[in-house]
Amino acid sequence: MYVDLHVHLRGTIAPATVNRLARRNGVAIREGTLRAPGYGWHDFPSFLRVYDEVAAAIRTARDIEEVTYEHLVRVGCAGTAYVEFMLSPPHERRVGISFADQLAAVDRAADRARELTGIECCVIATAVRQLGPDAAIDSAQIAIACRSPRLVGFGLTGNERMHDAADFRPAFAIARSEGLKATAHAGEHLGPETILPAIEALGLDRVGHGVRAAESQAVMAALARLGVPLEVCLTSNIALGVCSDIGEHPIAALAEAGCVLTLGTDDPGFFSTTPAREYELAKRAISDPNIEARITRAAIAAAFCDETTKARLLGRL
Ligand SMILES: [Zn+2]
């Protein structure tokens, strides 16, 4: 049984869906983009360009509902029991869908997918780092104004090289004061020295990626002592060059140091991966026959959903 704690909703979209939505919405997508596996990007700048091109096909609440439903049914039928989607208020608002309408669309899709497959899902509203601290406050305020039971967390995504984590302290304070749990991308593209300050400044309950902690024994020891779980995305790290292949991935060192590990697909439509594949890679990297159950238990404990949902998930294990 699989749990995915790190997945961007827009990053789940499959090529056939992009094609359908683009036609329906009159959005032009380059032919080569759809034909190539994983949208044919080859380096980080082309990944970002293709990501925006593909995501631009999503124009309406109905589109969001379809993308959400298709992903949940796809992974729900293949053993995934729980997913936490990252969804950023400013992105779809660009094309005029309010965040409340985005959440309502996810809710409708999640109800239908649960009916069909038993899968559960929740949502983390995210601020985008390169848009800056003021836009993050805006995102936090939009998020707390929407009282949806599935909205459980607040996160920070985007380019780690822009701004210090501490600049986003006010946005996280707003979100946390309303009971949202906190996560932020850190220690993916930047080094281990950025991880503990982010946890401290933003009051993080989990760290997005955090795998570069493995470059520092002291940081790994601190993470293990604090018990702050890492959302490790193996295929994403290999695809984006954080490490060269699974044999080189630091997940085994992180496990060895006692860090709490969970798994994520990040942008499965772009990395041609699934939760099942991420678990398979983890099993290959870590020599522990119980690693699958260990990771799933850690992920249920680290999930931002309520205790009733956690008990239901543990019951399925
Ligand atoms: Zn991510």
Short mmCIF file of N, CA, C and O in Angstrom, two decimals, residues 3-7 81-87 120-127 147-157 172 175-176 178-185 199 202-209 227-231 260 262-263 296-313:
data_model
loop_
_atom_site.label_atom_id
_atom_site.label_comp_id
_atom_site.label_asym_id
_atom_site.label_seq_id
_atom_site.Cartn_x
_atom_site.Cartn_y
_atom_site.Cartn_z
N VAL A 3 1.65 5.57 -0.19
CA VAL A 3 1.22 6.92 0.18
C VAL A 3 2.13 7.90 -0.55
O VAL A 3 3.35 7.71 -0.57
N ASP A 4 1.54 8.93 -1.15
CA ASP A 4 2.32 9.95 -1.87
C ASP A 4 2.11 11.30 -1.18
O ASP A 4 1.03 11.89 -1.26
N LEU A 5 3.15 11.78 -0.49
CA LEU A 5 3.01 13.03 0.27
C LEU A 5 3.59 14.25 -0.47
O LEU A 5 3.60 15.34 0.07
N HIS A 6 4.10 14.03 -1.68
CA HIS A 6 4.70 15.18 -2.38
C HIS A 6 4.38 15.10 -3.87
O HIS A 6 5.09 14.46 -4.64
N VAL A 7 3.27 15.71 -4.25
CA VAL A 7 2.91 15.70 -5.66
C VAL A 7 2.17 17.00 -6.01
O VAL A 7 1.24 17.41 -5.32
N ALA A 81 -3.14 4.52 -1.43
CA ALA A 81 -4.28 4.72 -0.52
C ALA A 81 -4.49 6.18 -0.15
O ALA A 81 -5.57 6.57 0.26
N TYR A 82 -3.42 6.99 -0.29
CA TYR A 82 -3.53 8.38 0.17
C TYR A 82 -2.55 9.27 -0.60
O TYR A 82 -1.40 8.90 -0.81
N VAL A 83 -3.07 10.45 -0.98
CA VAL A 83 -2.27 11.42 -1.74
C VAL A 83 -2.49 12.81 -1.14
O VAL A 83 -3.61 13.15 -0.79
N GLU A 84 -1.42 13.58 -1.02
CA GLU A 84 -1.56 15.00 -0.67
C GLU A 84 -1.10 15.84 -1.86
O GLU A 84 0.09 15.82 -2.21
N PHE A 85 -2.04 16.55 -2.47
CA PHE A 85 -1.74 17.37 -3.64
C PHE A 85 -1.28 18.76 -3.23
O PHE A 85 -1.90 19.38 -2.37
N MET A 86 -0.27 19.28 -3.89
CA MET A 86 0.06 20.69 -3.75
C MET A 86 -0.66 21.47 -4.85
O MET A 86 -0.62 21.06 -6.02
N LEU A 87 -1.30 22.54 -4.44
CA LEU A 87 -2.10 23.34 -5.36
C LEU A 87 -1.85 24.80 -5.02
O LEU A 87 -1.95 25.18 -3.86
N GLU A 120 -7.89 8.14 -0.61
CA GLU A 120 -8.17 9.38 0.12
C GLU A 120 -7.22 10.46 -0.39
O GLU A 120 -6.09 10.13 -0.77
N CYS A 121 -7.65 11.72 -0.35
CA CYS A 121 -6.68 12.77 -0.68
C CYS A 121 -6.93 14.04 0.10
O CYS A 121 -8.04 14.30 0.56
N CYS A 122 -5.88 14.80 0.30
CA CYS A 122 -5.96 16.12 0.93
C CYS A 122 -5.16 17.11 0.08
O CYS A 122 -4.51 16.72 -0.88
N VAL A 123 -5.23 18.40 0.46
CA VAL A 123 -4.60 19.45 -0.34
C VAL A 123 -3.70 20.33 0.53
O VAL A 123 -4.05 20.65 1.66
N ILE A 124 -2.56 20.69 -0.04
CA ILE A 124 -1.65 21.67 0.57
C ILE A 124 -1.65 22.89 -0.35
O ILE A 124 -1.31 22.78 -1.53
N ALA A 125 -2.06 24.03 0.18
CA ALA A 125 -2.00 25.27 -0.61
C ALA A 125 -0.56 25.75 -0.61
O ALA A 125 0.08 25.76 0.45
N THR A 126 -0.04 26.13 -1.77
CA THR A 126 1.37 26.51 -1.79
C THR A 126 1.60 27.94 -2.24
O THR A 126 0.88 28.47 -3.09
N ALA A 127 2.63 28.53 -1.66
CA ALA A 127 3.16 29.80 -2.14
C ALA A 127 4.31 29.46 -3.08
O ALA A 127 4.96 28.43 -2.91
N ARG A 147 -12.45 27.35 3.98
CA ARG A 147 -12.49 26.33 5.03
C ARG A 147 -12.95 25.01 4.45
O ARG A 147 -14.05 24.56 4.71
N SER A 148 -12.11 24.36 3.67
CA SER A 148 -12.46 23.05 3.14
C SER A 148 -11.81 21.98 4.02
O SER A 148 -10.64 22.10 4.37
N PRO A 149 -12.55 20.92 4.38
CA PRO A 149 -11.95 19.89 5.23
C PRO A 149 -10.74 19.22 4.58
O PRO A 149 -9.87 18.70 5.28
N ARG A 150 -10.66 19.25 3.26
CA ARG A 150 -9.51 18.61 2.61
C ARG A 150 -8.28 19.52 2.55
O ARG A 150 -7.20 19.06 2.25
N LEU A 151 -8.45 20.81 2.84
CA LEU A 151 -7.29 21.71 2.85
C LEU A 151 -6.61 21.60 4.21
O LEU A 151 -7.14 22.06 5.22
N VAL A 152 -5.44 20.98 4.25
CA VAL A 152 -4.82 20.64 5.54
C VAL A 152 -3.44 21.25 5.74
O VAL A 152 -2.90 21.22 6.84
N GLY A 153 -2.85 21.81 4.67
CA GLY A 153 -1.48 22.28 4.83
C GLY A 153 -1.16 23.51 3.99
O GLY A 153 -1.93 23.91 3.11
N PHE A 154 -0.01 24.11 4.31
CA PHE A 154 0.51 25.24 3.56
C PHE A 154 1.96 24.92 3.21
O PHE A 154 2.70 24.38 4.04
N GLY A 155 2.36 25.23 1.99
CA GLY A 155 3.71 24.85 1.56
C GLY A 155 4.38 25.94 0.75
O GLY A 155 3.76 26.94 0.35
N LEU A 156 5.67 25.74 0.51
CA LEU A 156 6.46 26.68 -0.29
C LEU A 156 7.18 25.88 -1.37
O LEU A 156 7.91 24.94 -1.07
N THR A 157 6.92 26.25 -2.64
CA THR A 157 7.52 25.55 -3.77
C THR A 157 8.39 26.53 -4.57
O THR A 157 8.56 27.67 -4.16
N PHE A 172 3.81 31.84 6.69
CA PHE A 172 3.63 30.57 7.42
C PHE A 172 2.96 30.81 8.77
O PHE A 172 2.18 29.97 9.24
N ALA A 175 -0.73 30.95 8.11
CA ALA A 175 -1.30 29.62 7.80
C ALA A 175 -1.34 28.75 9.05
O ALA A 175 -2.35 28.08 9.33
N ARG A 176 -0.26 28.76 9.82
CA ARG A 176 -0.21 27.88 11.00
C ARG A 176 -1.17 28.33 12.07
O ARG A 176 -1.74 27.51 12.79
N GLU A 178 -4.02 29.26 11.72
CA GLU A 178 -5.36 28.74 11.39
C GLU A 178 -5.35 27.22 11.34
O GLU A 178 -6.27 26.60 10.80
N GLY A 179 -4.30 26.61 11.85
CA GLY A 179 -4.29 25.15 11.99
C GLY A 179 -3.76 24.39 10.79
O GLY A 179 -3.81 23.16 10.77
N LEU A 180 -3.26 25.11 9.77
CA LEU A 180 -2.68 24.39 8.63
C LEU A 180 -1.28 23.89 9.01
O LEU A 180 -0.52 24.60 9.67
N LYS A 181 -0.94 22.68 8.59
CA LYS A 181 0.41 22.13 8.80
C LYS A 181 1.34 22.73 7.74
O LYS A 181 0.87 23.25 6.72
N ALA A 182 2.65 22.61 8.00
CA ALA A 182 3.60 23.33 7.13
C ALA A 182 4.66 22.42 6.52
O ALA A 182 5.21 21.55 7.19
N THR A 183 4.94 22.67 5.23
CA THR A 183 6.05 21.99 4.55
C THR A 183 6.66 22.98 3.57
O THR A 183 5.98 23.91 3.11
N ALA A 184 7.92 22.82 3.25
CA ALA A 184 8.56 23.68 2.26
C ALA A 184 9.66 22.91 1.55
O ALA A 184 10.34 22.09 2.17
N HIS A 185 9.83 23.17 0.26
CA HIS A 185 10.95 22.60 -0.48
C HIS A 185 12.25 23.19 0.07
O HIS A 185 12.39 24.42 0.13
N ILE A 199 13.29 24.84 8.68
CA ILE A 199 12.42 24.20 9.68
C ILE A 199 12.15 25.17 10.82
O ILE A 199 11.01 25.34 11.26
N LEU A 202 10.13 28.56 9.63
CA LEU A 202 8.76 28.41 9.12
C LEU A 202 7.92 27.44 9.97
O LEU A 202 6.74 27.27 9.71
N GLY A 203 8.55 26.83 10.97
CA GLY A 203 7.81 25.88 11.82
C GLY A 203 7.36 24.66 11.03
O GLY A 203 6.22 24.21 11.15
N LEU A 204 8.27 24.10 10.21
CA LEU A 204 7.88 23.03 9.30
C LEU A 204 7.57 21.72 10.04
O LEU A 204 8.28 21.32 10.95
N ASP A 205 6.50 21.08 9.59
CA ASP A 205 6.17 19.74 10.06
C ASP A 205 6.83 18.68 9.20
O ASP A 205 7.00 17.54 9.63
N ARG A 206 7.16 19.04 7.95
CA ARG A 206 7.89 18.14 7.04
C ARG A 206 8.76 19.00 6.14
O ARG A 206 8.55 20.21 6.03
N VAL A 207 9.72 18.34 5.48
CA VAL A 207 10.56 19.05 4.52
C VAL A 207 10.35 18.43 3.13
O VAL A 207 10.42 17.21 2.98
N GLY A 208 10.09 19.27 2.13
CA GLY A 208 10.00 18.80 0.75
C GLY A 208 11.40 18.51 0.23
O GLY A 208 12.25 19.39 0.23
N HIS A 209 11.64 17.27 -0.15
CA HIS A 209 12.97 16.79 -0.58
C HIS A 209 13.91 16.67 0.64
O HIS A 209 13.87 15.69 1.33
N GLY A 227 13.01 14.38 14.29
CA GLY A 227 11.95 13.52 13.74
C GLY A 227 11.12 14.21 12.68
O GLY A 227 9.97 13.84 12.45
N VAL A 228 11.67 15.26 12.03
CA VAL A 228 10.93 15.94 10.96
C VAL A 228 11.05 15.10 9.68
O VAL A 228 12.15 14.90 9.17
N PRO A 229 9.93 14.59 9.15
CA PRO A 229 10.00 13.70 7.99
C PRO A 229 10.42 14.43 6.71
O PRO A 229 10.10 15.60 6.51
N LEU A 230 11.14 13.69 5.86
CA LEU A 230 11.52 14.20 4.54
C LEU A 230 10.60 13.59 3.49
O LEU A 230 10.27 12.41 3.57
N GLU A 231 10.19 14.42 2.52
CA GLU A 231 9.40 13.93 1.38
C GLU A 231 10.39 13.67 0.24
O GLU A 231 10.79 14.59 -0.46
N VAL A 260 13.49 10.29 9.21
CA VAL A 260 12.15 9.77 8.90
C VAL A 260 11.90 9.99 7.41
O VAL A 260 11.90 11.14 6.94
N THR A 262 9.63 9.58 3.85
CA THR A 262 8.38 9.32 3.13
C THR A 262 8.71 9.50 1.64
O THR A 262 9.80 9.97 1.31
N LEU A 263 7.76 9.15 0.77
CA LEU A 263 8.05 9.22 -0.67
C LEU A 263 7.04 10.11 -1.39
O LEU A 263 5.90 10.27 -0.95
N THR A 296 5.42 3.44 4.54
CA THR A 296 3.98 3.75 4.55
C THR A 296 3.53 4.16 5.95
O THR A 296 2.78 5.13 6.10
N ARG A 297 4.00 3.44 6.98
CA ARG A 297 3.64 3.83 8.36
C ARG A 297 4.15 5.24 8.69
O ARG A 297 3.43 6.04 9.28
N ALA A 298 5.39 5.53 8.28
CA ALA A 298 5.96 6.86 8.54
C ALA A 298 5.15 7.93 7.81
O ALA A 298 4.90 9.01 8.34
N ALA A 299 4.72 7.59 6.58
CA ALA A 299 3.97 8.56 5.78
C ALA A 299 2.58 8.81 6.38
O ALA A 299 2.11 9.95 6.38
N ILE A 300 1.95 7.77 6.88
CA ILE A 300 0.63 7.97 7.51
C ILE A 300 0.79 8.84 8.76
O ILE A 300 0.02 9.78 8.98
N ALA A 301 1.83 8.56 9.54
CA ALA A 301 2.08 9.38 10.73
C ALA A 301 2.37 10.83 10.35
O ALA A 301 1.97 11.76 11.05
N ALA A 302 3.07 11.03 9.22
CA ALA A 302 3.49 12.37 8.80
C ALA A 302 2.42 13.09 7.98
O ALA A 302 2.56 14.28 7.68
N ALA A 303 1.36 12.37 7.60
CA ALA A 303 0.32 12.98 6.76
C ALA A 303 -0.36 14.12 7.51
O ALA A 303 -0.39 14.12 8.75
N PHE A 304 -0.89 15.08 6.77
CA PHE A 304 -1.53 16.24 7.38
C PHE A 304 -3.03 16.04 7.60
O PHE A 304 -3.71 16.94 8.06
N CYS A 305 -3.56 14.88 7.24
CA CYS A 305 -5.00 14.62 7.39
C CYS A 305 -5.35 14.41 8.87
O CYS A 305 -4.47 14.33 9.71
N ASP A 306 -6.66 14.29 9.15
CA ASP A 306 -7.08 14.13 10.55
C ASP A 306 -6.84 12.70 11.05
O ASP A 306 -6.51 11.81 10.28
N GLU A 307 -7.02 12.54 12.36
CA GLU A 307 -6.70 11.25 13.00
C GLU A 307 -7.63 10.13 12.53
O GLU A 307 -7.23 8.98 12.46
N THR A 308 -8.88 10.47 12.24
CA THR A 308 -9.83 9.45 11.77
C THR A 308 -9.34 8.86 10.45
O THR A 308 -9.37 7.65 10.25
N THR A 309 -8.90 9.73 9.55
CA THR A 309 -8.40 9.26 8.25
C THR A 309 -7.15 8.42 8.46
O THR A 309 -6.98 7.37 7.83
N LYS A 310 -6.27 8.86 9.37
CA LYS A 310 -5.04 8.09 9.63
C LYS A 310 -5.39 6.69 10.14
O LYS A 310 -4.78 5.70 9.72
N ALA A 311 -6.36 6.61 11.05
CA ALA A 311 -6.75 5.31 11.61
C ALA A 311 -7.30 4.41 10.50
O ALA A 311 -7.00 3.22 10.44
N ARG A 312 -8.08 5.03 9.60
CA ARG A 312 -8.64 4.25 8.48
C ARG A 312 -7.52 3.72 7.58
O ARG A 312 -7.52 2.58 7.14
N LEU A 313 -6.51 4.57 7.33
CA LEU A 313 -5.38 4.16 6.48
C LEU A 313 -4.59 3.04 7.15
O LEU A 313 -4.22 2.08 6.51
#
